[in-house]
Tab-separated table of C-alpha atoms in Angstrom:
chain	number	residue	atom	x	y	z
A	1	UNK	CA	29.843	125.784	-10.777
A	2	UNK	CA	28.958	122.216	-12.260
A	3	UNK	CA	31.425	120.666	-14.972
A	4	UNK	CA	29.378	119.829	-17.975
A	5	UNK	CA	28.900	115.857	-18.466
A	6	UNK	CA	30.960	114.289	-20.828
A	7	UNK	CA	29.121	110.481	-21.975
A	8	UNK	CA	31.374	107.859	-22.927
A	9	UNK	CA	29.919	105.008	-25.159
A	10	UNK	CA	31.622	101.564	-24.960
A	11	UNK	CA	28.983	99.689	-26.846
A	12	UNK	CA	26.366	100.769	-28.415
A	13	UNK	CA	25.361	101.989	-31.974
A	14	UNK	CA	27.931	104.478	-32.524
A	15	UNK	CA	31.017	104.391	-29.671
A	16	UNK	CA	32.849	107.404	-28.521
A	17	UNK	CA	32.243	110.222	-26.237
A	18	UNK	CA	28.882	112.557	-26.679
A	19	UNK	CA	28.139	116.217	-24.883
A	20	UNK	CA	24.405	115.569	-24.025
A	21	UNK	CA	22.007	113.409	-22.940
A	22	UNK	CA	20.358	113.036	-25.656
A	23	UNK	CA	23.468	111.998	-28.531
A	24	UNK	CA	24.416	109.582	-25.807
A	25	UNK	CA	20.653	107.772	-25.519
A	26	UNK	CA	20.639	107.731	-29.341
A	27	UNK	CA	23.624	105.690	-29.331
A	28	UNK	CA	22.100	103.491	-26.273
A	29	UNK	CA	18.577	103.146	-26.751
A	30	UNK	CA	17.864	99.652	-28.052
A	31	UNK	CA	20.909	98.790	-28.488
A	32	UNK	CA	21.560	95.157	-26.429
A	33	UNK	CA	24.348	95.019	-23.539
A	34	UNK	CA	25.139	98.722	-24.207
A	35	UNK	CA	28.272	99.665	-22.094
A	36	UNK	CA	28.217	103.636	-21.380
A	37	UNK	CA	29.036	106.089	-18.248
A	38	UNK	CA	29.076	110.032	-17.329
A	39	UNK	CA	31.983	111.876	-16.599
A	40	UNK	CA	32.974	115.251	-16.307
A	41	UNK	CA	36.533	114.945	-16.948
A	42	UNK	CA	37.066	113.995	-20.535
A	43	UNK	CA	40.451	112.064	-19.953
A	44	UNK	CA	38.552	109.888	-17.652
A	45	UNK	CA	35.827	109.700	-20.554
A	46	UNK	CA	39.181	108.243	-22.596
A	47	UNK	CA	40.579	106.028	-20.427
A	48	UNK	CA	36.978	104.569	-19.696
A	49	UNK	CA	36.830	103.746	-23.252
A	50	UNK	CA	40.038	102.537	-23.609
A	51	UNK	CA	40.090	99.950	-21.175
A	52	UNK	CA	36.775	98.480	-22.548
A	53	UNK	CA	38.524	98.108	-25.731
A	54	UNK	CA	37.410	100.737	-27.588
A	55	UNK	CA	39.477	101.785	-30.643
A	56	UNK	CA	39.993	105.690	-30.511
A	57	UNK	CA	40.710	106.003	-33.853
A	58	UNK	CA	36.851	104.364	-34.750
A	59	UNK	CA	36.138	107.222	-32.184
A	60	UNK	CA	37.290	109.640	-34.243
A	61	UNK	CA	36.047	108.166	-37.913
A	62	UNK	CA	32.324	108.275	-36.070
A	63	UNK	CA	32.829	112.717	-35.255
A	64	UNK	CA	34.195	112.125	-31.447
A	65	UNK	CA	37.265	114.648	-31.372
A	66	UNK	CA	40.219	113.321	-28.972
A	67	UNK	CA	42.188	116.274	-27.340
A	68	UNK	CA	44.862	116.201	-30.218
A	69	UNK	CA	42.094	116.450	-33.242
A	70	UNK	CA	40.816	119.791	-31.202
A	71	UNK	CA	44.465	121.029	-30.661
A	72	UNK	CA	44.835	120.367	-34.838
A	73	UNK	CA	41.541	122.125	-35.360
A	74	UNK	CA	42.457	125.185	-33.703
A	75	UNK	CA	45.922	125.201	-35.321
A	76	UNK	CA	43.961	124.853	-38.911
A	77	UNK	CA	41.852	127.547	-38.401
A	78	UNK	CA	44.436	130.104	-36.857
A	79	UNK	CA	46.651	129.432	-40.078
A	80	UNK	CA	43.174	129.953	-42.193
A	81	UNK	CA	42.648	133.304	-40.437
A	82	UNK	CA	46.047	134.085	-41.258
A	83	UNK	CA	45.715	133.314	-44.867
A	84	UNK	CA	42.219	135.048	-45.144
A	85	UNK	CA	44.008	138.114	-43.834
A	86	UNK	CA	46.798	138.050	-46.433
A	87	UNK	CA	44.187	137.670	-49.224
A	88	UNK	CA	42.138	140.940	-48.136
A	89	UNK	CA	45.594	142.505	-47.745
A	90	UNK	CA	46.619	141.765	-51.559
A	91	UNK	CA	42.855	142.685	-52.481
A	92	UNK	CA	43.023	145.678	-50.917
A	93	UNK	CA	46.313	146.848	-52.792
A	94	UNK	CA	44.805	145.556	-55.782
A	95	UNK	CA	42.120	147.698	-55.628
A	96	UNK	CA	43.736	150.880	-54.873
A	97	UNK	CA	46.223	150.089	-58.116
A	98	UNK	CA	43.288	149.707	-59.952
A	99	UNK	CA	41.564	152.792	-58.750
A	100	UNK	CA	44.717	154.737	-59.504
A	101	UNK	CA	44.637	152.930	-63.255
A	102	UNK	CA	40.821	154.209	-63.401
A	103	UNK	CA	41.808	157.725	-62.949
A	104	UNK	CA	44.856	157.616	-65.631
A	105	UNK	CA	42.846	156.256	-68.044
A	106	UNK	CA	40.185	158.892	-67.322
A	107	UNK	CA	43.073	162.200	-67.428
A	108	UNK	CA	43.799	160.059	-71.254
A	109	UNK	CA	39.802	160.204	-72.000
A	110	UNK	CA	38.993	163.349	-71.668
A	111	UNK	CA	42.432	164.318	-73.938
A	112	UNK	CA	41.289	162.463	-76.666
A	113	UNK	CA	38.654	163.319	-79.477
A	114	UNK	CA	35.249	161.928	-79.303
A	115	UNK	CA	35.537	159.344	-82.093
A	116	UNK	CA	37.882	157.389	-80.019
A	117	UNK	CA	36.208	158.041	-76.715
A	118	UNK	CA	33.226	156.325	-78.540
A	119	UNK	CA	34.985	153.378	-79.693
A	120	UNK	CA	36.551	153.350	-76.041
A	121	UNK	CA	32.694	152.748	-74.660
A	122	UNK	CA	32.026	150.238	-77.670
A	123	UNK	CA	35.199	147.834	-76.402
A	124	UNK	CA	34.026	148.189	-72.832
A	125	UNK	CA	30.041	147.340	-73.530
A	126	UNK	CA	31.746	144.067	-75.218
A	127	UNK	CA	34.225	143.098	-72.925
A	128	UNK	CA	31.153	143.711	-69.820
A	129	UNK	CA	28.910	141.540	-72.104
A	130	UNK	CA	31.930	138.681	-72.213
A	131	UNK	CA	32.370	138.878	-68.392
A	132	UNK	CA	28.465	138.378	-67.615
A	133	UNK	CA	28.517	135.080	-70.019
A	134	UNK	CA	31.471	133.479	-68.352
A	135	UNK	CA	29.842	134.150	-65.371
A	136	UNK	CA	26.696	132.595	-66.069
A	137	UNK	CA	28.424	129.526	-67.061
A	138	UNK	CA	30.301	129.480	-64.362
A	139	UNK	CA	27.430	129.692	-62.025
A	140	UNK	CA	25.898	126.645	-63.963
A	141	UNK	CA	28.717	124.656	-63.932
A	142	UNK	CA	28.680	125.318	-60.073
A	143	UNK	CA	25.567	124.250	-59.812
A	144	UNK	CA	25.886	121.162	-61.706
A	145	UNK	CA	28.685	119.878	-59.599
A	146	UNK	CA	26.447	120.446	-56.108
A	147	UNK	CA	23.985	118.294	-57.441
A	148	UNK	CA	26.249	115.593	-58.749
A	149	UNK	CA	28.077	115.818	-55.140
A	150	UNK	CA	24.659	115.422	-53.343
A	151	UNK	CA	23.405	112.770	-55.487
A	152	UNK	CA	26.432	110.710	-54.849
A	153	UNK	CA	26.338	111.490	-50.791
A	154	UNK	CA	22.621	110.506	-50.852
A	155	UNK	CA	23.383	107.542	-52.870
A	156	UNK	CA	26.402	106.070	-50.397
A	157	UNK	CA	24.040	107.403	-47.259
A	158	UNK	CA	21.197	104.975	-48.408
A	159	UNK	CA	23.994	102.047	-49.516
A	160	UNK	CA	25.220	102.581	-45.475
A	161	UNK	CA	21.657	102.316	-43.983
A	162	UNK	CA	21.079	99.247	-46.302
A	163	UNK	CA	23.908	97.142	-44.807
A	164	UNK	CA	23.880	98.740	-41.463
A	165	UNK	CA	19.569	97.440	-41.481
A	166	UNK	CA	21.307	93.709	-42.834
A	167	UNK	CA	23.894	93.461	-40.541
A	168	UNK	CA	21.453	93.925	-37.373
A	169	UNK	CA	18.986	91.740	-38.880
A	170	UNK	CA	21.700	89.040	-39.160
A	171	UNK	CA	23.070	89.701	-35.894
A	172	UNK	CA	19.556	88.967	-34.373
A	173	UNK	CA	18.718	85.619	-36.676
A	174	UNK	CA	23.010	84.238	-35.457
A	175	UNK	CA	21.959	85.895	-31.468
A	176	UNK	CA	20.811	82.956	-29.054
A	177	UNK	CA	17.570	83.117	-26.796
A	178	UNK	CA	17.920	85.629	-24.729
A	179	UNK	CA	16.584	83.824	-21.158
A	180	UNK	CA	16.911	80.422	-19.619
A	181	UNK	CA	15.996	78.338	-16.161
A	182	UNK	CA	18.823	76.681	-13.857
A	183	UNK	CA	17.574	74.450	-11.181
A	184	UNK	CA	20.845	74.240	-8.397
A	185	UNK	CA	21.110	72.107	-5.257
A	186	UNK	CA	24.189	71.251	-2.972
A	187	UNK	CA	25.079	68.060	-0.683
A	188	UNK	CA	27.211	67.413	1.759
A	189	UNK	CA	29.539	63.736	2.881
A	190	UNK	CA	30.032	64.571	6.090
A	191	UNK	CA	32.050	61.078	6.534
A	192	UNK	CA	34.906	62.514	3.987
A	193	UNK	CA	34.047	66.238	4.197
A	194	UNK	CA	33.384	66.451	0.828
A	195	UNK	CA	30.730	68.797	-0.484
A	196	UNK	CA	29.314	68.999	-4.382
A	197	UNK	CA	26.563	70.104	-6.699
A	198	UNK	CA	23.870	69.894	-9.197
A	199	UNK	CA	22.529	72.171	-11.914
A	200	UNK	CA	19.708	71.128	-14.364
A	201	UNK	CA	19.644	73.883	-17.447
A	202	UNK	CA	16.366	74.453	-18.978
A	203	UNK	CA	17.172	75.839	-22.745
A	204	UNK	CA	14.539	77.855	-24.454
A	205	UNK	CA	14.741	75.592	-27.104
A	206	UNK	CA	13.839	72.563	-24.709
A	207	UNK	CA	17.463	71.282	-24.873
A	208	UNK	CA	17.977	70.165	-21.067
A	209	UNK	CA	21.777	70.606	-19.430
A	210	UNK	CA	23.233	68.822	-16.301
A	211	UNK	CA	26.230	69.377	-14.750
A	212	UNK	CA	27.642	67.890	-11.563
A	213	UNK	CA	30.664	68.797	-9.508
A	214	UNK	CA	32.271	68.154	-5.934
A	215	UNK	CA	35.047	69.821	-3.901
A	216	UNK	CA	36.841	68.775	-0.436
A	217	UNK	CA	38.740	72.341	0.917
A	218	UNK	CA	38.635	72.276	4.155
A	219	UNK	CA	37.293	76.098	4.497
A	220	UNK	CA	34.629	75.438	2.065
A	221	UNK	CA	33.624	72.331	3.650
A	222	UNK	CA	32.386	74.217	6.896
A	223	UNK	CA	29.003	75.199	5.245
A	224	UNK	CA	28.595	71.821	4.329
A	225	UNK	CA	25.392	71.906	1.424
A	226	UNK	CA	25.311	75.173	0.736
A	227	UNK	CA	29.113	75.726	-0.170
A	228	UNK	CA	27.805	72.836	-3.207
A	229	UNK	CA	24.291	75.258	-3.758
A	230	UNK	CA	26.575	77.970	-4.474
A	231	UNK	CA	28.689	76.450	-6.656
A	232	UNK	CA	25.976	75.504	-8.762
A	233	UNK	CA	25.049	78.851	-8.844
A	234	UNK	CA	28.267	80.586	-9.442
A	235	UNK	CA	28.656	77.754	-12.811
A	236	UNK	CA	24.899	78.425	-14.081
A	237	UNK	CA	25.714	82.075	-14.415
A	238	UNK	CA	29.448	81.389	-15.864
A	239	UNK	CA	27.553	78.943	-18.501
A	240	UNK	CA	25.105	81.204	-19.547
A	241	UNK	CA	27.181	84.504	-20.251
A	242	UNK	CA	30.023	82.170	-22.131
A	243	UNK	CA	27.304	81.270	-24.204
A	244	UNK	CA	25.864	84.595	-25.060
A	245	UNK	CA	22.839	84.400	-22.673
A	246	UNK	CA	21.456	87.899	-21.692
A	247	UNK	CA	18.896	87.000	-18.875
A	248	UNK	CA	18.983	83.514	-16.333
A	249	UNK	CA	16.768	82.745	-13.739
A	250	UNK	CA	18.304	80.759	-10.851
A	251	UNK	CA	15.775	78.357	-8.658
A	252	UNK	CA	17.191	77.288	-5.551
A	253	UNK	CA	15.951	76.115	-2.035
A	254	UNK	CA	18.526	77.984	0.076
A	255	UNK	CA	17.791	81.588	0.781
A	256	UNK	CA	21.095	82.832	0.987
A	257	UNK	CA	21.915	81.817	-2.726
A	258	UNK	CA	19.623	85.469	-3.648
A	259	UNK	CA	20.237	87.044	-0.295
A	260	UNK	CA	24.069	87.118	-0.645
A	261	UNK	CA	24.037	87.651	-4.195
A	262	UNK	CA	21.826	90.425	-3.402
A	263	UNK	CA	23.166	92.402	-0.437
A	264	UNK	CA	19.965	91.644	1.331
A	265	UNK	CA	22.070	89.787	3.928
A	266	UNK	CA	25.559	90.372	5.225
A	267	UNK	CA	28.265	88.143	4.144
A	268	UNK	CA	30.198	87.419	7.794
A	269	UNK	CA	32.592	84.431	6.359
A	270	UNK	CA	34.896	84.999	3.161
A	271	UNK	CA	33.532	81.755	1.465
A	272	UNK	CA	30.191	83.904	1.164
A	273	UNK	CA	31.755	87.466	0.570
A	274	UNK	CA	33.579	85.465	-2.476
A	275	UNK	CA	30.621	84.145	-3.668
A	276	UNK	CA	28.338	87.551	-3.652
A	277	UNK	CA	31.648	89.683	-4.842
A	278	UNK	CA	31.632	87.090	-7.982
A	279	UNK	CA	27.572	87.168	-8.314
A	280	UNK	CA	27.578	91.069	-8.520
A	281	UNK	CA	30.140	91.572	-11.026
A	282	UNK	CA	28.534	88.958	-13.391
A	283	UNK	CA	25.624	91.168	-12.822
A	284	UNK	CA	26.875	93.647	-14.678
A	285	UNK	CA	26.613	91.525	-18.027
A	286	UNK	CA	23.655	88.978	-16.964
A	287	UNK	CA	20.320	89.672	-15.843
A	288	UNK	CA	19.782	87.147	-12.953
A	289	UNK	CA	15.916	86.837	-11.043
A	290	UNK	CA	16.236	84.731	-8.332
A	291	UNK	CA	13.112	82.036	-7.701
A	292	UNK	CA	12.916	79.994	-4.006
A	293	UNK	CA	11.864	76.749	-4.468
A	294	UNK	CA	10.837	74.681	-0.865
A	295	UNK	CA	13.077	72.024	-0.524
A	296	UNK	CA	12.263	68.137	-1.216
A	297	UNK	CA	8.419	68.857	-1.986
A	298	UNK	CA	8.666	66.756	-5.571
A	299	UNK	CA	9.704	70.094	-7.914
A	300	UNK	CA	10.849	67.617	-10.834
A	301	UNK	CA	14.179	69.793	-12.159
A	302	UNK	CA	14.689	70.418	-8.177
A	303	UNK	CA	15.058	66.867	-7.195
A	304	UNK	CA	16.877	66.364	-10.339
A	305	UNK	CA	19.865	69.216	-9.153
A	306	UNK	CA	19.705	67.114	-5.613
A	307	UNK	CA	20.225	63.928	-7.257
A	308	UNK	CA	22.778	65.462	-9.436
A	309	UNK	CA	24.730	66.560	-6.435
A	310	UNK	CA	24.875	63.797	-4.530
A	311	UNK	CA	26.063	61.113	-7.454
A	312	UNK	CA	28.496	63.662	-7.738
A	313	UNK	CA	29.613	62.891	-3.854
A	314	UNK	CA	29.608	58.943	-4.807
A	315	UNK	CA	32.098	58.584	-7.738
């Protein structure tokens, strides 16, 4: 038989662990970079959210019950059923005393003359009439006190929404452009077997970045260009998720810079199988498209990245 799915939240809306579908996409839905996974073993559901940093305490302050809160509940309500059966055992006892007082009282009654037994039925339409006014007012005061307690939860329910509304509108005015344009090229010194390269950064806000670097291990050196085309690569995506950057798209001239990043080709050497294991992971927090761009046919930012590279090789 199929374990029921347990969804663990890391960030989203509301974090913690959810029993369907549906509580989980709530959380989710529209919520940017949301971190979240199925399990159906809840202590995996924990430790998931543990090591992503989640508090388990905020867990618990949001209605997700850790293993210890259940073991508490139960505990609470076995001592309540315990304590509801005491009370119905002293009610019960009551009861029959008072039954037994009911008859003793009647034996008395019908002993005594009817003067009294008239006065008798005069106290006890009173004392009824006494009972059914503090009861009244005790219904209104109850009454009273539901509204004043739903009142104030509506009230502090509306003051939540309020700043939960400001805080995501200010979280989207201080949140950067979500999607920017590296241009990367590589060159090679084969005199000094030195490789380097060249990224051009297109902001959205027309700011324009360059960065330049160069390299000389000996392993890296044997794919020459590309080792410097990857690099450029590799430092456009670390650029872009340090600063907050949810999408990137990467124009290059070498195929392999998508096709190893991709899994559409097979990484034989361990330069390349370190190079797609570190594209893939970043993948996880960056949105990357990939854009070919044919080499040396006068694509300004692409000449740019070339030229970029190969100062790089000369200083």
């Amino acid at each position: 038989m199929a374990k029921n799915k347990i969804y663990a939240v890391a960030k989203g809306k509301t974090v913690g662990l959810f029993d369907t579908w549906d509580a989980c996409k709530a959380s989710v839905d529209g919520f940017s970079g949301a971190v979240y996974k199925s399990f159906t073993d809840k202590g995996e559901a924990e430790a998931f959210l543990l090591s992503n940093g989640v508090d388990m305490g905020v867990c618990a302050a949001n209605g997700q019950e850790t293993e210890t809160q259940i073991k508490k509940t139960q505990t609470a309500k076995a001592q309540g059923n315990k304590t509801t059966a005491a009370k119905t055992q002293t009610a019960k006892a009551q009861k029959a005393t008072a039954q037994t007082a009911t008859a003793q009282t009647a034996t008395a009654q019908t002993a005594t003359a009817q003067t009294a037994t008239a006065q008798t039925a005069t106290v006890q339409t009173a004392t009824a009439q006494t009972a059914t006014v503090q009861t009244a007012t005790a219904q209104t005061a109850t009454v009273q006190t539901a509204t004043a307690q739903t009142a104030k939860a509506q009230t502090a329910t509306a003051q939540t929404a309020k700043a939960q509304t400001e805080k995501t509108q200010n979280e989207k005015n201080d949140a950067p452009p979500s999607h920017l344009t590296a241009y990367v090229d590589g060159s090679f010194d084969a005199a000094n077997q030195r490789y380097a390269y060249g990224c051009v950064m297109l902001l959205p806000d027309g700011t324009i970045e360059t960065f330049a670097g160069r390299g000389d291990e000996p392993d890296s050196a044997l794919l020459r260009n590309v080792t410097g085309e990857m690099l450029g690569a590799m430092h456009a995506v670390k650029w872009c998720i340090d600063h907050g950057y949810k999408e990137l798209e990467i124009c290059y001239d070498y195929a392999g810079i998508e096709m190893w990043a991709t899994g559409a080709w097979k990484t034989n050497k361990e330069l390349t199988q370190k190079y797609a294991g570190y594209m893939r992971e970043r993948m996880k927090y960056i949105k990357i498209n990939f854009t070919k761009i044919a080499a040396h046919t006068g694509v300004k930012w692409n000449e740019e990245a070339d030229r970029l590279a190969k100062s790089a090789l000369e200083k």
